[in-house]
PDB file of C-alpha atoms in Angstrom:
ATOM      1  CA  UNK A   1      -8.628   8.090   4.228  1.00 56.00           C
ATOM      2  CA  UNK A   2     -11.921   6.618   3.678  1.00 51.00           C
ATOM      3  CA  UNK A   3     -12.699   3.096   3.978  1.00 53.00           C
ATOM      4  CA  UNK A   4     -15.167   1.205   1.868  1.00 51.00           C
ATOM      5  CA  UNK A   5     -16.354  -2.476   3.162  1.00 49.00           C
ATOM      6  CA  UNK A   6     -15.569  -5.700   0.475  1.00 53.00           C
ATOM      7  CA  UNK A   7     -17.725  -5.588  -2.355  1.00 55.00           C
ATOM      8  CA  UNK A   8     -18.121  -8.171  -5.594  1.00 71.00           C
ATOM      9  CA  UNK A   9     -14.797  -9.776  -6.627  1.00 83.00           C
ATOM     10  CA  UNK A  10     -14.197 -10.364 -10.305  1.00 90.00           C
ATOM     11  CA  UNK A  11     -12.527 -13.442 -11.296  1.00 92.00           C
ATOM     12  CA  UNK A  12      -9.176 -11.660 -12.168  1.00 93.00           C
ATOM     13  CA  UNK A  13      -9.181 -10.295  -8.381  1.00 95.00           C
ATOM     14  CA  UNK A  14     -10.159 -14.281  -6.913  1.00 94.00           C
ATOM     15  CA  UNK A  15      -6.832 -15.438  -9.268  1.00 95.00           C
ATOM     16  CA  UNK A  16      -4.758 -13.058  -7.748  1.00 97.00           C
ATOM     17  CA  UNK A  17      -5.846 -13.999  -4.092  1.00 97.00           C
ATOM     18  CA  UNK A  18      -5.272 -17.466  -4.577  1.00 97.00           C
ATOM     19  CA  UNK A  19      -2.033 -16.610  -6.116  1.00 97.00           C
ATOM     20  CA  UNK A  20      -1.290 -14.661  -3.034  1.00 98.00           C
ATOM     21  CA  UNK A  21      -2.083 -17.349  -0.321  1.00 98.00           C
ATOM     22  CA  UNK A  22      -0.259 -19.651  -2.449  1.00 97.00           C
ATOM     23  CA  UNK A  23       3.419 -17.894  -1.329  1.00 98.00           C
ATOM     24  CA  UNK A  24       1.695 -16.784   2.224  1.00 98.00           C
ATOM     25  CA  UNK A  25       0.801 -20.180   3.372  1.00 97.00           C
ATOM     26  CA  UNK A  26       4.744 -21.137   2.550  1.00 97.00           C
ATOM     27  CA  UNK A  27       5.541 -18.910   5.868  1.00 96.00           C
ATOM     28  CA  UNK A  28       8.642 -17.419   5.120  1.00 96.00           C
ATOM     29  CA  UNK A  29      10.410 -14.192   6.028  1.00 95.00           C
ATOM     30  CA  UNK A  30       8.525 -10.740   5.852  1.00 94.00           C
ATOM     31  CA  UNK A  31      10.836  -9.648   3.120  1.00 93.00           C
ATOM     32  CA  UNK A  32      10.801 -12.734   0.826  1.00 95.00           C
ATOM     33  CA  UNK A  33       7.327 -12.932   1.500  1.00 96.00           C
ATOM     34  CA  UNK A  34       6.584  -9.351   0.026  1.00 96.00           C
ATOM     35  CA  UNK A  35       9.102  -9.975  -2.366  1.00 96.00           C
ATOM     36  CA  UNK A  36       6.895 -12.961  -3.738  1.00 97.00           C
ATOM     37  CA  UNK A  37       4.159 -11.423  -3.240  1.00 98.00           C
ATOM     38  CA  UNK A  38       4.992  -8.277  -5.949  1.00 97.00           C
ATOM     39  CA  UNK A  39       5.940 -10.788  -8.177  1.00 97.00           C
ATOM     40  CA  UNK A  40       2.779 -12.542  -7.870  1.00 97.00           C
ATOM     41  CA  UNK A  41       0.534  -9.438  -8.256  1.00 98.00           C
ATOM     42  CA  UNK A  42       2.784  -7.005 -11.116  1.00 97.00           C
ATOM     43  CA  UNK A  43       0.902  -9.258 -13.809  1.00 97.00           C
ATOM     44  CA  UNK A  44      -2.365  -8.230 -12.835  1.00 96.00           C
ATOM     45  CA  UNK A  45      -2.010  -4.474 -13.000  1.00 97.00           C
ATOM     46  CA  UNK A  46      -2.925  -2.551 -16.050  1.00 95.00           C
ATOM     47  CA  UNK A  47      -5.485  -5.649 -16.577  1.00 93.00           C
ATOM     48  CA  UNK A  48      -8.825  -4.598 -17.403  1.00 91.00           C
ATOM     49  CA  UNK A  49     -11.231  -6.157 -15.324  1.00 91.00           C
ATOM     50  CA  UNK A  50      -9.311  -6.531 -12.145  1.00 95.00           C
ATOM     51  CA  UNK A  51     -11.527  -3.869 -10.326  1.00 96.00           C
ATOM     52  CA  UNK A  52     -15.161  -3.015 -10.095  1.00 94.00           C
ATOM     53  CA  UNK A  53     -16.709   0.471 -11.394  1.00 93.00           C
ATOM     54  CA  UNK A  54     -17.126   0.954  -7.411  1.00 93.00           C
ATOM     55  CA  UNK A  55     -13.736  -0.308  -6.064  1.00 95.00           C
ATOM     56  CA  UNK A  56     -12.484   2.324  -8.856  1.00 95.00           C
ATOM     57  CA  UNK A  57     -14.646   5.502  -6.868  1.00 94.00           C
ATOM     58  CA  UNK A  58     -12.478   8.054  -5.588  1.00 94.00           C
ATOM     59  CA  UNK A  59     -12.952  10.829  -2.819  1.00 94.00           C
ATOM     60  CA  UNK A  60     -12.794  14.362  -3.065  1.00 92.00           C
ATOM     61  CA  UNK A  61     -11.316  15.295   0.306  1.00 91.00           C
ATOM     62  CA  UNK A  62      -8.817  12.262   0.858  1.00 92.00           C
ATOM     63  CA  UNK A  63      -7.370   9.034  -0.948  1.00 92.00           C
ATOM     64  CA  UNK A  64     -10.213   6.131  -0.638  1.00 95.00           C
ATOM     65  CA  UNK A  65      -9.467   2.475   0.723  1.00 93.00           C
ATOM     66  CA  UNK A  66     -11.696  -0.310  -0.673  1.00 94.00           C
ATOM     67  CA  UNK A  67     -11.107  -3.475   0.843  1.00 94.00           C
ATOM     68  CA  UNK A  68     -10.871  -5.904  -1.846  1.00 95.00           C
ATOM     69  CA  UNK A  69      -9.728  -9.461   0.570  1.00 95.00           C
ATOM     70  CA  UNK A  70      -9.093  -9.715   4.046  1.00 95.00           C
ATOM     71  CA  UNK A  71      -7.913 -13.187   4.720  1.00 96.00           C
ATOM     72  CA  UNK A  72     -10.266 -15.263   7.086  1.00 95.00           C
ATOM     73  CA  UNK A  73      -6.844 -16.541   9.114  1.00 96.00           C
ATOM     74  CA  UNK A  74      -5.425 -12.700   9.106  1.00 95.00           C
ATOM     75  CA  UNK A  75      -2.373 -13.520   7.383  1.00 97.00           C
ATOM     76  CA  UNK A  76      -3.042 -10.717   4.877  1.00 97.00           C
ATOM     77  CA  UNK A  77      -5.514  -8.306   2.732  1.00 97.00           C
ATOM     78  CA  UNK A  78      -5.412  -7.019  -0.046  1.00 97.00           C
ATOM     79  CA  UNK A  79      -6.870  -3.334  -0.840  1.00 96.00           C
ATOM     80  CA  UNK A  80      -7.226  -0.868  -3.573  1.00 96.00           C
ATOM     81  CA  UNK A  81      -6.025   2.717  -2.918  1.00 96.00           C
ATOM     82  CA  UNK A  82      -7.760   5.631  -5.526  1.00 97.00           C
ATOM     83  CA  UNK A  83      -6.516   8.698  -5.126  1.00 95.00           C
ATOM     84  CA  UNK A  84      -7.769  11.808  -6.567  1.00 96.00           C
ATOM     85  CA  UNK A  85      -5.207  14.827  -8.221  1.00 95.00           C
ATOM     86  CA  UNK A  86      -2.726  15.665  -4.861  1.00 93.00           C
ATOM     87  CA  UNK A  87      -4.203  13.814  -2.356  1.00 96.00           C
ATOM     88  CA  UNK A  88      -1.601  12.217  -0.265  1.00 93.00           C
ATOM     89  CA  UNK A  89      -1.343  10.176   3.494  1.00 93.00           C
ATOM     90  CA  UNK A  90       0.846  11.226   6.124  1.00 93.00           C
ATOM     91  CA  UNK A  91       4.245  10.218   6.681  1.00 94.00           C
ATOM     92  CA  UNK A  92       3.817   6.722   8.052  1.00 93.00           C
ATOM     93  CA  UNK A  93       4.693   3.499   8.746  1.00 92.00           C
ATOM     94  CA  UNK A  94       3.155  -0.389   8.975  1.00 92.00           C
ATOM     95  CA  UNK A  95       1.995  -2.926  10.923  1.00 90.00           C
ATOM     96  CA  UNK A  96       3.543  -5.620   8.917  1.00 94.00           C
ATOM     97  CA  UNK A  97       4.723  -6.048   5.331  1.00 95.00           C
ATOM     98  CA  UNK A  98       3.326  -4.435   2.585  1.00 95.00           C
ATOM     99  CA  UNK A  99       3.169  -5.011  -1.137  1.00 96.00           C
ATOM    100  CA  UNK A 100       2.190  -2.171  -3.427  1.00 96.00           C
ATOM    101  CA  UNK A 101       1.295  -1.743  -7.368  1.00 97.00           C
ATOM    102  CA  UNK A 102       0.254   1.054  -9.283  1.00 97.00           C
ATOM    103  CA  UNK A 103      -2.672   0.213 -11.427  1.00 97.00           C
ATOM    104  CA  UNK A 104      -3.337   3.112 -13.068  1.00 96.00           C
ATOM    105  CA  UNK A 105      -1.494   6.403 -12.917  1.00 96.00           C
ATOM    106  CA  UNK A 106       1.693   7.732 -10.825  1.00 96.00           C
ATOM    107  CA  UNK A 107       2.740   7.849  -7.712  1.00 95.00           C
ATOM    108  CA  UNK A 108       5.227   9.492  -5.657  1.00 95.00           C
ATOM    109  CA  UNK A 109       6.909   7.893  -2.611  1.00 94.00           C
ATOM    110  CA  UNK A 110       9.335   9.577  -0.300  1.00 94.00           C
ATOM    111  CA  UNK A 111      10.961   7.295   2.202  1.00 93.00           C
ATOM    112  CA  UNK A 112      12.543   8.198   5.093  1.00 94.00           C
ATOM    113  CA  UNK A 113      15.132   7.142   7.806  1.00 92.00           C
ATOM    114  CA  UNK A 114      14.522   7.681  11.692  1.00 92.00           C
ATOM    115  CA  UNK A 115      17.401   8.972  13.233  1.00 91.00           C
ATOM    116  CA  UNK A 116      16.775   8.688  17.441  1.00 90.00           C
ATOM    117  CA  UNK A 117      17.157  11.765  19.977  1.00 90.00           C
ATOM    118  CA  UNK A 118      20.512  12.436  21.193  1.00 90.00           C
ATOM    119  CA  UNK A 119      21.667  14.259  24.160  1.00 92.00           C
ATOM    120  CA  UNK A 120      21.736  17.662  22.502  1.00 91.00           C
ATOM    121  CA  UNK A 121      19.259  16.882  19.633  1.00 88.00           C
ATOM    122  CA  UNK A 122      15.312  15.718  19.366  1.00 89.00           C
ATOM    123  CA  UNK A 123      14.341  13.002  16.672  1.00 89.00           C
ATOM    124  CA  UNK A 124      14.200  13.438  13.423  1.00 90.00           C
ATOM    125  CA  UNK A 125      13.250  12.179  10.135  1.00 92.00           C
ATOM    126  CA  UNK A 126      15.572  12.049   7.044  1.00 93.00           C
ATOM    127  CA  UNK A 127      14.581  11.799   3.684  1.00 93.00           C
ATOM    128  CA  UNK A 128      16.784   9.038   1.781  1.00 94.00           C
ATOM    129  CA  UNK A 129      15.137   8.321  -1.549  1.00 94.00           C
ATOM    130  CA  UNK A 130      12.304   9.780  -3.509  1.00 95.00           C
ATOM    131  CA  UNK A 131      10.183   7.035  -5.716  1.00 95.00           C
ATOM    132  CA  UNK A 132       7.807   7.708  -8.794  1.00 96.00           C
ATOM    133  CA  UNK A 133       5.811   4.819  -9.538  1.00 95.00           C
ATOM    134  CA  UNK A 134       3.925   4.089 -12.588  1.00 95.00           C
ATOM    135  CA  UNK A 135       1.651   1.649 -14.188  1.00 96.00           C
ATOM    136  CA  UNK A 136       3.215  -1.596 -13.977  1.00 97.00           C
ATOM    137  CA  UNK A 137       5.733  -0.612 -11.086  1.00 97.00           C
ATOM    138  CA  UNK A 138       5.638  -2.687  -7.485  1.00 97.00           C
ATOM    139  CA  UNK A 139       7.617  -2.196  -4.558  1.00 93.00           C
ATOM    140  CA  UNK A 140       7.528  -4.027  -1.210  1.00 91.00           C
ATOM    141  CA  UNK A 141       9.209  -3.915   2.048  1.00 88.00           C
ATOM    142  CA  UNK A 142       8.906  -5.647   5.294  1.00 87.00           C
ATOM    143  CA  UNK A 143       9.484  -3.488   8.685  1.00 87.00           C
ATOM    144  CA  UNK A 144      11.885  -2.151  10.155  1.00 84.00           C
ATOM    145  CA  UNK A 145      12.674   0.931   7.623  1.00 79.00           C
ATOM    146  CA  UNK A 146       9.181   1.341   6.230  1.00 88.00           C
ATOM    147  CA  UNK A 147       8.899   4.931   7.067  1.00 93.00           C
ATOM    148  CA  UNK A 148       6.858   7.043   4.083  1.00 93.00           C
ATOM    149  CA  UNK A 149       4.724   9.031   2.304  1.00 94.00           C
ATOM    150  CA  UNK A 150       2.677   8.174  -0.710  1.00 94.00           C
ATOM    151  CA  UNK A 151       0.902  10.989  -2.826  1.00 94.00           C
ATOM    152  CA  UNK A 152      -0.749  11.031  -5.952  1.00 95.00           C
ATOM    153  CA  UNK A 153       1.771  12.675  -8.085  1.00 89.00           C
ATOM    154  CA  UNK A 154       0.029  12.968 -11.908  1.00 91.00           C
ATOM    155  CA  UNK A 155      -3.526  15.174 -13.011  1.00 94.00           C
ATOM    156  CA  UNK A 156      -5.197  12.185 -13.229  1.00 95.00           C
ATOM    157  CA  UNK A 157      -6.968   9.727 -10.794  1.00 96.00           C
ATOM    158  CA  UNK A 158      -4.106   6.993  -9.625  1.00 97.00           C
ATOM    159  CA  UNK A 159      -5.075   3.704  -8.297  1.00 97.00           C
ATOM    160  CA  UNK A 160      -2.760   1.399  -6.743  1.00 97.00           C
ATOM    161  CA  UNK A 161      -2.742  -2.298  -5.111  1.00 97.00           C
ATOM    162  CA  UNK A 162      -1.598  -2.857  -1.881  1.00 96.00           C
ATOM    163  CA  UNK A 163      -1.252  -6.060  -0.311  1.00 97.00           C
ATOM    164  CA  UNK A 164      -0.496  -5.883   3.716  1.00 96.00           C
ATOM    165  CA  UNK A 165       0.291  -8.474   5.895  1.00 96.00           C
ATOM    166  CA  UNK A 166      -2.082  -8.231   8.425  1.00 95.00           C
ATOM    167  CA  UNK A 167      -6.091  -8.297   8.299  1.00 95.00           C
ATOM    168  CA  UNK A 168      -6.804  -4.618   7.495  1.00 92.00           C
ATOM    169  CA  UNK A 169     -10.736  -5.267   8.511  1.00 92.00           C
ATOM    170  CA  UNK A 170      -9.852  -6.302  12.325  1.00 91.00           C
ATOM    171  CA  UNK A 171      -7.187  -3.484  12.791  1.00 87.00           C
ATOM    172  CA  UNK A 172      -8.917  -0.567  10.810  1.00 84.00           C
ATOM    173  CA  UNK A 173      -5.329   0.356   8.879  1.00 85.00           C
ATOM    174  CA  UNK A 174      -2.356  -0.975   8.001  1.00 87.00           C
ATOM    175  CA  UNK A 175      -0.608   1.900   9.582  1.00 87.00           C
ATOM    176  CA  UNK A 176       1.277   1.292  12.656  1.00 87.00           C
ATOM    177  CA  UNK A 177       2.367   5.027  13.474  1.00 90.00           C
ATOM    178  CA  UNK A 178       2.121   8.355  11.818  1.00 91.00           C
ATOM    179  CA  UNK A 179       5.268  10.349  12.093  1.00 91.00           C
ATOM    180  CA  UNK A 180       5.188  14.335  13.217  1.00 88.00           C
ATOM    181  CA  UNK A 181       8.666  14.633  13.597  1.00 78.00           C
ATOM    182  CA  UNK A 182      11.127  17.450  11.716  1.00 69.00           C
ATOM    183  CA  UNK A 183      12.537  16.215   8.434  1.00 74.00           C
ATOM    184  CA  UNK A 184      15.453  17.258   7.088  1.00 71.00           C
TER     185      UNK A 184
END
């Protein structure tokens, strides 16, 4: 992944922040809060206008992060994802909760369930539900059970929305560990 610093914010983008704090500042659960959150943001993709021709730029090796928001306080950022044709992140899971929506394009998601070492067996991953996500389309989810991998999944350039629960500027990522186990 590549990481671009904030650049110009468009009015659409400064609406949906404030829409964002707005159901952050009310403190409640991880999973209501990400919950609201995808509500608050689903109306804003498609929109022309949300991004800049830069925060649109994709890379040819790996997906690109621009950081759109980081909150002064921490309490959350928002970022763009572009991914080129195939490109993909590693199986992996967050810091905190996460909010995303596909602006343009498809994705793929495959989640997965941890299932611990046992006396006779090693940990493993298991694959419990495979996601494609189109224009439009948010999903959220607080952790525990946040285990994934995201890949761009059409022939075209996909861009997506992700809001995160944490301030993606202090801690470099929003990713909390990237899995190497077996998955079944």
């Amino acid at each position: 992944m590549t990481t671009t610093t904030p650049a110009r914010t468009t009015a659409r983008m400064a609406a949906l922040v404030t829409e964002i704090r707005t159901v952050v500042d009310r403190g409640l659960a991880p999973d209501l809060t990400a919950y609201l959150v995808g509500e608050r943001l689903a109306p804003h993709l498609g929109i022309p206008g949300l991004l800049t021709a830069e925060q649109r730029e994709g890379h040819t090796d790996r997906y690109r992060q621009h950081i759109l928001h980081a909150e002064p306080d921490g309490s959350f950022s928002v970022v763009a994802l572009v991914w080129l044709p195939g490109q993909e992140t590693a199986v992996h899971d967050h810091v905190s909760w996460c909010v995303a929506g596909v602006h343009e394009g498809e994705e793929s998601e495959l989640r997965y369930r941890l299932v611990p070492a046992t006396a006779t067996e090693g940990a493993r991953l298991v694959a419990t539900e495979h996601v494609v996500n189109g224009p439009g389309d948010v999903c959220g989810f607080a952790p525990p059970g946040d285990i994934h991998k995201v890949r761009n999944s059409c022939r075209t350039k996909a861009i997506s929305l992700h809001v995160y629960g944490a301030d993606v500027v202090r801690l470099g990522s929003s990713v909390r560990r990237v899995y190497t186990l077996p998955s079944d």
